[in-house]
Coordinates of C-alpha atoms and ligand atoms in Angstrom, one line a residue:
M1 CA -38.7 -19.3 28.1
L2 CA -36.1 -20.1 25.4
Y3 CA -35.9 -16.4 24.5
T4 CA -35.8 -15.3 28.1
V5 CA -32.8 -17.4 29.0
Y6 CA -31.1 -16.0 26.0
S7 CA -31.8 -12.4 27.0
I8 CA -31.3 -12.5 30.8
P9 CA -27.5 -12.9 30.8
N10 CA -27.4 -10.1 28.3
L11 CA -28.6 -7.5 30.6
L12 CA -25.1 -7.3 31.9
L13 CA -22.8 -9.6 29.8
P14 CA -22.3 -7.4 26.8
L15 CA -20.9 -4.7 29.1
C16 CA -18.5 -7.2 30.7
G17 CA -17.8 -8.6 27.3
G18 CA -17.0 -5.1 26.0
L19 CA -14.5 -4.6 28.8
L20 CA -13.0 -8.0 28.2
I21 CA -12.7 -7.2 24.5
D22 CA -10.8 -4.0 25.3
R23 CA -8.5 -6.1 27.5
I24 CA -7.8 -9.3 25.5
G25 CA -8.3 -7.9 22.0
N26 CA -10.7 -8.6 19.1
S27 CA -9.5 -11.9 17.8
W28 CA -9.5 -13.9 21.0
S29 CA -12.8 -12.4 22.2
N30 CA -14.4 -13.0 18.8
I31 CA -13.2 -16.6 18.9
G32 CA -14.3 -17.0 22.6
F33 CA -17.8 -15.6 22.2
N34 CA -18.4 -17.5 19.0
L35 CA -17.3 -20.7 20.7
F36 CA -20.1 -20.1 23.3
V37 CA -22.5 -19.7 20.3
V38 CA -21.4 -23.0 18.7
V39 CA -21.5 -24.9 22.0
G40 CA -24.8 -23.3 23.0
Q41 CA -26.4 -24.2 19.7
G42 CA -25.0 -27.8 20.0
L43 CA -26.5 -28.2 23.4
F44 CA -29.8 -26.7 22.3
A45 CA -30.0 -29.1 19.3
G46 CA -29.0 -32.1 21.5
G47 CA -31.6 -31.2 24.0
V48 CA -34.3 -31.0 21.4
T49 CA -33.2 -34.2 19.7
W50 CA -33.1 -36.2 23.0
G51 CA -36.1 -34.5 24.4
A52 CA -34.1 -33.1 27.3
Y53 CA -35.6 -29.7 27.9
P54 CA -33.2 -28.5 30.7
I55 CA -30.3 -29.2 28.3
S56 CA -32.0 -27.1 25.6
L57 CA -32.5 -24.3 28.2
I58 CA -28.8 -24.4 29.2
G59 CA -27.9 -24.4 25.5
R60 CA -29.9 -21.2 24.9
A61 CA -28.3 -19.5 27.9
V62 CA -24.8 -20.5 26.7
F63 CA -25.8 -19.3 23.2
G64 CA -26.9 -16.0 24.7
I65 CA -23.7 -15.5 26.7
G66 CA -21.8 -15.6 23.4
G67 CA -24.3 -14.1 21.0
E68 CA -24.7 -10.5 22.1
S69 CA -21.1 -10.1 23.1
A70 CA -20.0 -11.4 19.7
C71 CA -22.2 -8.6 18.3
V72 CA -20.2 -6.2 20.4
V73 CA -16.8 -7.4 19.3
Q74 CA -17.9 -7.4 15.7
S75 CA -19.1 -3.8 16.0
K76 CA -15.7 -2.9 17.5
I77 CA -13.8 -4.6 14.7
L78 CA -15.8 -2.8 12.1
A79 CA -15.3 0.5 13.9
I80 CA -11.5 0.0 14.1
W81 CA -11.1 -1.1 10.6
F82 CA -13.3 1.5 8.9
Q83 CA -13.2 4.6 11.1
G84 CA -12.9 7.6 9.0
K85 CA -13.6 5.5 6.0
E86 CA -16.7 3.5 4.9
M87 CA -17.8 2.6 8.4
A88 CA -21.6 3.0 7.8
F89 CA -21.4 1.0 4.6
A90 CA -19.4 -1.8 6.4
M91 CA -21.9 -1.9 9.3
G92 CA -24.8 -1.8 6.7
L93 CA -23.4 -4.9 5.1
G94 CA -23.2 -6.5 8.5
M95 CA -26.8 -5.7 9.0
T96 CA -27.7 -7.1 5.6
V97 CA -26.0 -10.4 6.4
S98 CA -27.4 -10.7 9.9
R99 CA -31.0 -9.8 8.9
F100 CA -30.7 -12.0 5.9
G101 CA -30.0 -14.7 8.4
S102 CA -33.2 -13.7 10.3
V103 CA -35.3 -13.9 7.1
V104 CA -33.8 -17.1 5.9
N105 CA -34.4 -18.5 9.4
D106 CA -38.1 -17.5 9.2
W107 CA -38.5 -19.1 5.8
L108 CA -36.2 -22.1 6.1
C109 CA -37.1 -23.5 9.5
P110 CA -40.8 -24.2 8.6
Y111 CA -39.6 -25.6 5.2
I112 CA -37.1 -28.0 6.9
Y113 CA -39.7 -28.9 9.5
K114 CA -42.3 -29.7 6.9
H115 CA -39.8 -31.9 4.9
S116 CA -37.9 -33.5 7.8
G117 CA -39.6 -36.8 7.1
A118 CA -38.8 -36.8 3.3
R119 CA -37.5 -40.1 1.9
V120 CA -34.5 -38.5 0.2
L121 CA -33.0 -37.8 3.6
P122 CA -30.7 -40.5 5.2
S123 CA -32.5 -42.6 7.7
F124 CA -30.4 -41.4 10.7
I125 CA -31.7 -37.8 10.3
R126 CA -35.1 -38.5 8.9
S127 CA -37.8 -37.9 11.4
A128 CA -41.2 -36.4 10.3
N129 CA -42.6 -33.5 12.3
N130 CA -39.5 -33.1 14.3
P131 CA -37.9 -29.7 14.7
S132 CA -34.4 -31.0 15.6
L133 CA -33.3 -31.2 11.9
A134 CA -33.8 -27.5 11.5
I135 CA -31.9 -26.8 14.7
W136 CA -29.0 -29.0 13.6
V137 CA -28.8 -27.1 10.3
G138 CA -28.4 -24.0 12.5
F139 CA -25.6 -25.8 14.3
I140 CA -23.8 -26.4 11.0
L141 CA -24.2 -22.7 10.1
M142 CA -22.7 -21.7 13.5
V143 CA -19.7 -23.9 12.9
L144 CA -19.2 -22.2 9.5
S145 CA -19.6 -18.9 11.2
F146 CA -16.9 -20.0 13.7
A147 CA -14.6 -20.6 10.9
T148 CA -14.8 -17.0 9.9
T149 CA -13.7 -15.9 13.4
I150 CA -10.5 -18.0 12.8
A151 CA -10.1 -16.4 9.4
Y152 CA -10.4 -13.0 11.0
A153 CA -7.7 -13.8 13.6
L154 CA -5.4 -14.9 10.7
L155 CA -6.2 -11.7 8.9
E156 CA -5.3 -9.6 11.9
R157 CA -2.1 -11.5 12.3
S158 CA -1.1 -11.0 8.6
T159 CA -1.9 -7.3 9.0
E160 CA 0.5 -7.1 11.9
A161 CA 3.1 -8.8 9.8
Y162 CA 2.5 -6.1 7.2
F163 CA 3.0 -3.4 9.8
D164 CA 6.2 -5.0 11.0
A165 CA 7.5 -5.1 7.4
K166 CA 6.5 -1.5 6.8
K167 CA 8.1 -0.4 10.0
K168 CA 11.3 -2.0 9.0
N169 CA 11.1 0.0 5.7
C170 CA 10.3 3.2 7.5
R171 CA 13.1 2.7 10.1
G172 CA 15.6 2.3 7.2
L173 CA 14.4 5.4 5.6
T174 CA 14.2 7.6 8.7
S175 CA 17.6 6.6 9.9
S176 CA 19.0 8.2 6.8
S177 CA 17.7 11.6 7.9
S178 CA 18.7 13.5 10.9
S179 CA 16.0 16.1 11.2
A180 CA 12.3 16.0 11.3
S181 CA 11.9 18.2 8.3
S182 CA 14.1 16.0 6.2
S183 CA 12.3 12.8 7.0
P184 CA 10.4 11.4 4.1
F185 CA 7.3 10.8 6.2
P186 CA 6.8 13.0 9.2
R187 CA 5.8 16.4 7.9
P188 CA 2.3 16.1 9.1
F189 CA 3.5 15.3 12.6
V190 CA 6.2 17.8 13.1
S191 CA 4.5 20.9 11.8
R192 CA 2.6 23.3 13.9
K193 CA -0.5 25.1 12.8
G194 CA 0.0 28.8 12.4
T195 CA 3.8 28.7 12.3
G196 CA 3.9 28.1 8.6
A197 CA 7.3 26.7 9.4
S198 CA 6.9 23.6 7.4
G199 CA 5.2 25.1 4.4
L200 CA 2.6 22.4 4.5
S201 CA -0.5 22.5 2.5
S202 CA -3.9 22.1 4.0
L203 CA -4.1 18.8 2.2
Q204 CA -2.2 17.3 5.0
A205 CA -5.1 18.1 7.3
P206 CA -6.0 14.6 8.3
L207 CA -2.9 14.2 10.3
L208 CA -1.9 17.8 10.8
S209 CA -5.2 18.6 12.4
Q210 CA -4.7 16.0 15.0
A211 CA -1.6 17.8 16.3
S212 CA -3.0 21.2 16.0
S213 CA -6.4 20.5 17.5
S214 CA -4.7 18.8 20.4
E215 CA -2.5 21.8 20.8
E216 CA -5.4 24.2 20.7
E217 CA -7.3 22.2 23.2
E218 CA -4.4 22.0 25.5
K219 CA -3.8 25.7 25.3
E220 CA -7.4 26.2 26.5
N221 CA -7.8 23.3 28.9
G222 CA -4.3 22.2 29.9
P223 CA -2.8 18.9 29.0
S224 CA -5.5 16.3 28.0
R225 CA -5.6 12.8 29.2
R226 CA -4.7 11.7 25.8
S227 CA -1.6 13.8 25.5
Q228 CA -0.6 13.0 29.1
R229 CA -0.6 9.4 28.0
A230 CA 1.1 10.3 24.8
G231 CA 3.7 12.2 26.6
A232 CA 4.4 9.3 28.9
T233 CA 4.5 6.7 26.3
G234 CA 5.2 8.2 23.0
G235 CA 1.6 8.0 22.0
E236 CA -0.8 5.2 21.3
G237 CA -1.2 5.2 17.6
T238 CA -4.9 5.8 18.0
G239 CA -4.4 9.4 17.4
G240 CA -2.7 8.9 14.2
G241 CA 0.3 10.7 15.6
G242 CA -1.7 13.5 17.2
G243 CA -0.8 12.5 20.7
V244 CA 2.8 12.2 19.7
A245 CA 2.7 15.5 18.0
A246 CA 1.2 17.0 21.1
A247 CA 3.9 15.5 23.2
A248 CA 6.5 16.9 20.8
A249 CA 4.8 20.3 20.9
A250 CA 5.1 20.2 24.6
G251 CA 8.8 19.8 24.2
E252 CA 8.8 16.1 25.1
R253 CA 10.6 13.5 23.0
P254 CA 8.3 10.6 22.3
E255 CA 9.8 7.4 23.3
G256 CA 9.1 5.8 20.0
G257 CA 10.9 8.6 18.2
E258 CA 14.1 6.8 17.6
G259 CA 16.1 9.9 17.1
T260 CA 14.1 11.2 14.1
G261 CA 13.5 14.4 15.8
G262 CA 9.9 13.9 16.3
A263 CA 8.8 11.7 13.6
G264 CA 6.3 10.7 16.1
G265 CA 3.5 8.4 15.2
G266 CA 5.0 7.9 11.7
P267 CA 8.1 6.0 11.2
G268 CA 9.3 6.8 14.6
G269 CA 6.5 4.6 15.8
V270 CA 8.7 1.7 16.6
G271 CA 9.7 0.2 19.8
R272 CA 7.1 0.6 22.5
E273 CA 5.0 2.8 20.3
G274 CA 5.0 0.1 17.6
E275 CA 3.8 -2.4 20.2
K276 CA 1.0 0.0 21.1
Q277 CA 0.0 0.3 17.5
K278 CA -0.2 -3.4 17.3
R279 CA -2.3 -3.6 20.4
Q280 CA -4.6 -1.0 18.9
L281 CA -5.0 -3.1 15.8
R282 CA -5.9 -6.1 18.0
G283 CA -8.3 -3.9 19.9
E284 CA -6.4 -4.2 23.2
D285 CA -6.1 -1.3 25.6
L286 CA -5.1 -2.4 29.0
E287 CA -5.6 1.0 30.5
V288 CA -9.3 1.0 29.8
A289 CA -9.9 -2.6 30.6
T290 CA -10.9 -2.0 34.2
I291 CA -14.1 -0.2 35.1
S292 CA -13.7 3.2 36.5
L293 CA -16.1 6.1 36.8
E294 CA -13.7 8.2 34.7
Q295 CA -14.2 5.9 31.7
F296 CA -18.0 6.2 31.9
R297 CA -17.7 10.0 32.1
L298 CA -15.4 10.0 29.1
L299 CA -18.2 8.5 27.0
G300 CA -19.8 11.9 26.8
G301 CA -23.3 13.4 26.4
C302 CA -23.9 12.3 22.8
Y303 CA -23.0 8.7 23.7
W304 CA -25.6 8.6 26.5
L305 CA -28.2 10.1 24.2
L306 CA -27.5 7.5 21.6
T307 CA -27.8 4.8 24.3
I308 CA -31.2 6.0 25.5
S309 CA -32.4 6.4 21.9
C310 CA -31.2 2.8 21.1
V311 CA -33.1 1.4 24.1
V312 CA -36.4 3.1 23.2
L313 CA -36.3 2.8 19.4
Y314 CA -35.2 -0.9 19.4
S315 CA -37.9 -1.6 22.0
A316 CA -40.5 -0.1 19.6
V317 CA -39.3 -2.4 16.8
L318 CA -38.0 -5.8 17.8
P319 CA -40.7 -6.6 20.5
F320 CA -43.3 -5.5 18.0
N321 CA -42.1 -8.3 15.6
N322 CA -42.9 -10.8 18.3
I323 CA -46.6 -9.8 18.5
A324 CA -47.0 -8.7 14.8
G325 CA -48.3 -12.1 13.6
E326 CA -51.1 -12.4 16.1
L327 CA -51.9 -8.7 15.8
L328 CA -52.3 -8.9 12.0
M329 CA -54.4 -12.0 12.2
T330 CA -56.7 -10.6 14.8
K331 CA -57.1 -7.1 13.5
W332 CA -57.1 -7.8 9.7
G333 CA -58.1 -11.5 9.8
L334 CA -55.2 -12.6 7.7
T335 CA -54.1 -16.2 7.1
L336 CA -50.9 -17.6 8.7
D337 CA -49.0 -17.7 5.4
K338 CA -49.8 -14.2 4.4
T339 CA -49.0 -13.0 7.9
G340 CA -45.7 -14.8 7.8
F341 CA -44.7 -12.9 4.6
L342 CA -45.9 -9.6 5.9
I343 CA -44.0 -9.7 9.2
S344 CA -40.8 -10.4 7.3
I345 CA -41.1 -7.1 5.4
P346 CA -39.2 -4.9 7.9
Y347 CA -36.2 -7.3 7.9
L348 CA -36.4 -7.7 4.1
I349 CA -36.2 -4.0 3.7
A350 CA -33.2 -3.9 6.1
V351 CA -31.5 -6.6 4.1
L352 CA -31.9 -4.7 0.8
A353 CA -31.5 -1.1 2.0
S354 CA -28.8 -1.2 4.7
P355 CA -25.7 -1.2 2.5
F356 CA -27.1 1.7 0.3
L357 CA -28.1 3.6 3.4
G358 CA -24.6 3.0 4.7
I359 CA -23.0 4.4 1.6
A360 CA -25.3 7.5 1.7
I361 CA -24.4 8.1 5.4
D362 CA -20.7 7.8 4.6
L363 CA -21.1 10.3 1.8
F364 CA -23.5 12.8 3.3
G365 CA -23.4 12.2 7.1
C366 CA -26.7 13.3 8.6
R367 CA -26.6 10.5 11.2
A368 CA -28.4 12.4 13.9
A369 CA -30.9 13.9 11.5
L370 CA -31.7 10.4 10.2
L371 CA -32.4 9.3 13.8
V372 CA -35.1 12.0 13.8
L373 CA -36.5 10.8 10.5
A374 CA -36.5 7.2 11.6
S375 CA -38.3 8.0 14.9
L376 CA -40.9 10.0 13.0
A377 CA -41.5 7.1 10.6
L378 CA -41.8 4.7 13.5
L379 CA -44.2 7.0 15.3
F380 CA -46.4 7.2 12.2
T381 CA -46.2 3.4 11.7
H382 CA -47.4 2.6 15.2
L383 CA -50.2 5.2 15.2
S384 CA -51.4 3.9 11.8
I385 CA -51.5 0.3 13.1
A386 CA -53.3 1.4 16.2
F387 CA -56.0 3.7 14.7
T388 CA -56.4 2.9 11.0
Y389 CA -57.2 0.0 8.8
I390 CA -54.8 0.9 6.0
N391 CA -53.1 -2.0 4.3
P392 CA -50.7 -3.4 6.9
A393 CA -48.1 -4.0 4.1
I394 CA -47.8 -0.1 4.0
S395 CA -47.3 0.1 7.8
L396 CA -44.8 -2.7 7.8
T397 CA -42.9 -1.0 4.9
T398 CA -42.6 2.2 6.8
M399 CA -41.5 0.2 9.8
G400 CA -38.8 -1.5 7.6
F401 CA -37.8 1.9 6.4
A402 CA -37.6 3.4 9.9
Y403 CA -35.7 0.4 11.2
S404 CA -33.2 0.3 8.4
V405 CA -32.5 4.0 8.5
Y406 CA -32.2 3.9 12.3
A407 CA -29.9 0.9 12.5
S408 CA -27.7 2.2 9.7
A409 CA -27.3 5.5 11.4
I410 CA -26.9 4.6 15.1
W411 CA -24.2 1.9 15.2
P412 CA -21.6 3.9 13.3
S413 CA -22.5 7.0 15.3
V414 CA -21.3 5.3 18.5
A415 CA -17.8 5.0 17.1
L416 CA -17.7 8.8 16.3
V417 CA -18.4 10.0 19.8
V418 CA -16.2 7.8 21.9
D419 CA -12.5 7.3 22.2
S420 CA -11.4 4.3 20.0
S421 CA -9.7 2.8 23.1
A422 CA -13.1 2.5 24.8
L423 CA -15.0 1.1 21.8
G424 CA -15.6 -2.3 23.5
L425 CA -16.9 -0.5 26.6
A426 CA -19.1 1.8 24.5
Y427 CA -20.6 -1.0 22.3
G428 CA -20.9 -3.3 25.3
L429 CA -22.8 -0.8 27.3
I430 CA -25.2 0.2 24.6
T431 CA -25.9 -3.4 23.7
A432 CA -26.5 -4.3 27.4
S433 CA -28.9 -1.4 27.7
Q434 CA -30.6 -2.3 24.5
N435 CA -31.1 -5.9 25.9
G436 CA -32.5 -4.4 29.1
G437 CA -35.2 -2.7 27.0
L438 CA -35.7 -5.8 24.9
G439 CA -36.1 -7.9 28.1
V440 CA -38.5 -5.5 29.9
V441 CA -40.7 -4.2 27.1
P442 CA -42.3 -7.6 26.1
I443 CA -43.3 -8.1 29.7
I444 CA -45.0 -4.6 29.7
V445 CA -46.6 -5.4 26.3
G446 CA -48.0 -8.6 27.7
A447 CA -49.4 -6.8 30.8
I448 CA -51.0 -4.1 28.6
R449 CA -52.5 -6.7 26.3
D450 CA -53.9 -8.7 29.3
A451 CA -55.2 -5.6 31.0
T452 CA -56.9 -4.1 27.9
G453 CA -57.7 -7.1 25.8
S454 CA -56.7 -5.4 22.6
Y455 CA -53.6 -4.3 20.7
I456 CA -54.6 -0.6 20.5
A457 CA -53.1 0.3 23.9
V458 CA -50.0 -1.8 23.0
E459 CA -49.6 0.1 19.8
V460 CA -50.0 3.4 21.7
F461 CA -47.3 2.2 24.1
F462 CA -45.0 1.5 21.1
A463 CA -45.9 4.9 19.7
S464 CA -45.0 6.6 23.0
L465 CA -41.6 4.9 22.8
A466 CA -41.1 6.2 19.3
L467 CA -42.1 9.7 20.6
V468 CA -39.5 9.5 23.4
G469 CA -37.0 8.4 20.7
L470 CA -38.0 11.4 18.6
V471 CA -37.4 13.9 21.5
I472 CA -34.1 12.3 22.3
A473 CA -33.0 12.4 18.6
I474 CA -33.9 16.1 18.5
I475 CA -31.9 16.8 21.7
L476 CA -29.0 14.8 20.2
N477 CA -29.0 17.0 17.1
V478 CA -28.8 20.1 19.3
V479 CA -26.0 18.8 21.6
D480 CA -24.1 17.4 18.6
A481 CA -24.4 20.8 16.7
R482 CA -23.1 22.6 19.8
S483 CA -20.1 20.3 20.0
G484 CA -18.9 20.4 16.4
G485 CA -21.6 18.5 14.6
V486 CA -19.6 15.4 14.0
L487 CA -22.7 13.1 13.8
N488 CA -24.2 15.0 10.9
K489 CA -21.0 15.3 8.9
K490 CA -19.8 13.0 6.2
S491 CA -17.1 10.4 6.8
C492 CA -13.7 11.9 6.3
S493 CA -12.5 10.1 3.3
S494 CA -15.1 7.9 1.7
S495 CA -12.5 7.0 -0.8
S496 CA -9.0 7.8 -1.6
P497 CA -8.0 11.4 -0.9
L498 CA -6.5 11.3 -4.3
L499 CA -9.9 11.2 -5.8
H500 CA -11.6 13.5 -3.3
L501 CA -9.2 16.2 -2.4
P502 CA -11.8 18.4 -0.8
D503 CA -12.6 15.6 1.7
V504 CA -9.1 15.6 2.8
E505 CA -9.2 19.3 3.4
D506 CA -12.5 18.9 5.2
A507 CA -11.3 16.2 7.4
G508 CA -9.1 18.2 9.6
R509 CA -11.6 20.7 10.7
S510 CA -14.9 18.9 10.4
C511 CA -14.7 15.3 11.4
A512 CA -13.0 15.3 14.7
S513 CA -15.2 14.1 17.5
P514 CA -15.8 16.9 20.0
Y515 CA -14.8 14.5 22.7
L516 CA -11.6 13.5 21.1
Q517 CA -10.1 16.7 19.7
G518 CA -7.0 15.3 18.4
R519 CA -8.1 11.9 17.1
S520 CA -9.9 13.4 14.1
C521 CA -11.2 11.1 11.5
A522 CA -8.3 8.9 10.5
S523 CA -8.5 5.2 11.2
P524 CA -7.1 4.8 14.7
Y525 CA -4.4 2.4 13.8
L526 CA -3.7 2.9 10.2
P527 CA -2.8 6.5 10.0
T528 CA 0.7 6.2 11.2
F529 CA 1.5 4.4 8.0
D530 CA -1.1 4.3 5.3
D531 CA -2.7 7.6 5.8
V532 CA 0.7 9.2 6.0
D533 CA 1.4 7.7 2.7
E534 CA -1.9 9.1 1.3
A535 CA -1.3 12.5 2.8
Q536 CA 2.3 12.3 1.5
V537 CA 1.1 11.4 -2.0
V538 CA -1.5 14.2 -2.0
W539 CA 1.1 16.7 -0.9
E540 CA 3.5 15.5 -3.6
I541 CA 0.8 15.9 -6.2
K542 CA 0.0 19.4 -5.1
E543 CA 3.7 20.3 -4.9
G544 CA 4.3 18.7 -8.3
T545 CA 6.9 16.4 -6.9
R546 CA 5.0 13.2 -7.2
G547 CA 7.0 10.5 -8.9
L548 CA 10.4 11.7 -7.7
W549 CA 10.3 9.9 -4.5
S550 CA 9.1 6.5 -3.4
E551 CA 10.1 3.8 -1.0
E552 CA 11.5 1.6 -3.7
E553 CA 13.8 4.2 -5.3
P554 CA 17.5 4.4 -4.5
L555 CA 18.5 6.1 -1.3
L556 CA 20.5 8.7 -3.3
Q557 CA 17.4 9.8 -5.1
Q558 CA 15.5 10.1 -1.9
Q559 CA 18.2 12.2 -0.4
Q560 CA 18.1 14.5 -3.4
Q561 CA 14.4 14.8 -3.0
Q562 CA 14.7 15.5 0.7
Q563 CA 17.3 18.2 0.0
Q564 CA 15.0 19.8 -2.5
E565 CA 12.2 19.8 0.0
Q566 CA 14.4 21.3 2.7
Q567 CA 15.3 24.0 0.3
I568 CA 11.7 24.7 -0.6
M569 CA 10.8 24.9 3.1
R570 CA 13.7 27.2 3.8
Q571 CA 12.6 29.5 0.9
Q572 CA 9.1 29.5 2.2
R573 CA 10.3 30.3 5.7
H574 CA 12.4 33.2 4.4
G575 CA 9.4 34.3 2.3
Q576 CA 7.2 34.4 5.3
Q577 CA 9.7 36.3 7.4
Ligands
LIG601 N1 -23.1 -3.5 14.8 C1 -24.2 -3.7 15.6 C2 -25.3 -4.2 14.7 C3 -26.4 -4.5 15.6 C4 -27.6 -4.8 14.7 C5 -28.8 -5.0 15.5 N2 -28.7 -6.1 16.4 C6 -28.8 -5.9 17.7 O1 -29.1 -4.9 18.1 C7 -28.7 -7.1 18.6 N3 -28.0 -6.7 19.7 C8 -30.1 -7.5 19.0 C9 -30.8 -8.4 18.0 O2 -30.2 -8.8 17.0 O3 -31.9 -8.8 18.3 C10 -29.9 -5.2 14.6 O4 -30.6 -4.2 14.2 O5 -30.2 -6.3 14.2

């Protein structure tokens, strides 16, 4: 019952939570949801301490209201901060921390319970054989966790201040130049693929590609929703200037351009554009914060396949953990202690392996392929538990492997196939669907167990879920390959482009989501500044001009440098003519 009241609100709430996150932003929603978690845990602990079961139930429901939606906002935060960078690694670390919590909970709670009457404890908390002490320890941990949400909000604020300072700098610099080509920043934004007019190198691909792919797409399909919005507002910042460049390409002057002749999402991104960039950083997007069928359609085929896969695969893992103890004791006749250790194996493997799997995924991609591998491993695991007597430690190890690989691959995949402005919706919907599966499957498992009186049929049921997951994962690979193969490609720049020049070249053509031609791989809110700097630096290295120009150097030197660049571009233009 205590688990059910946690789950029931989450059949719908993460979806509403996701939309709310898109509306009010990351910090406030993170604080709000975690406040529910703290209050819920407090009520639960109070209810247990005072023997008031209804209060405990209310506490668990309140905890559930915040818990899963907090998971959604945290996914969105990681996706925003790490898109095009080490996203799988960041999410892998998140998995390690959360599953370490699960393991510690499994080990610590019985320990605290056993020692809750120890003499060393102050008399007001000492109470032998009473679970409330363990639950109050959980409450303290929730309060500490709440402190991190405040820390995150402060971090977001200080990043905004950084943006503001950088914008001021950029505005000063751009106002000294009157044409786009002479601006110190905007080359990637003003150039057009194929014209050769700017003489740009392909090393500027991360940003250049956003403009060009939007252009190409629009040539084929007419103006996209993204560029329509960009045209109207000067871009959102999410496209790293792509939307602005598309607007510029369409002959429109972005509102945020401030007379820089199309500096676009770069230094021209001040005024309303600057506000939009800030909103992007905060995870706010008012346009997507109301439900419309259009938004659901925009999520795309790969997103829906990922969602179905998430429902079936998680339903074949987490509900299994609930019955694993009893299953191991009845089938293998194990003791309670040994069983306790064995059932923590999958989570232990996830704790240890997730960050490394994340790094591997960032480096090599293969997300959709890994979903196939994980589904296969899970299928093998359930069949071996159903029909063999091989050491259960082996089966639980393969389950841990399947679970870690699967979780490391699926959560970052979501962010690659949906628009960054709908990340809250996307993570909310997949989490709500997942909770639907996690709510229904235990009921089916109970019914199968009652009807057959054994766990064989239950394991066959779990194996069937894994099989469905396998089929979905194979279809996902096909659909993804047809639409550009973004899921199986590596992250755009797993480290600085200075160290991995080929990655930068790759980025423009390989990483863009097929649904988002034009967003490409750069972080949705940073590219207008930091990535421009990186592309700028790479360009300068390639052109041999690195060191002649920097923000700190005197204006005169910058102007000289700009003149040189203009001259080079003119020469290149003449050369091409
Ligand atoms: N960034 C999302 C990470 C989710 C990790 C995932 N947790 C969940 O799916 C929860 N919604 C459900 C749960 O924890 O039971 C996990 O694999 O732990």
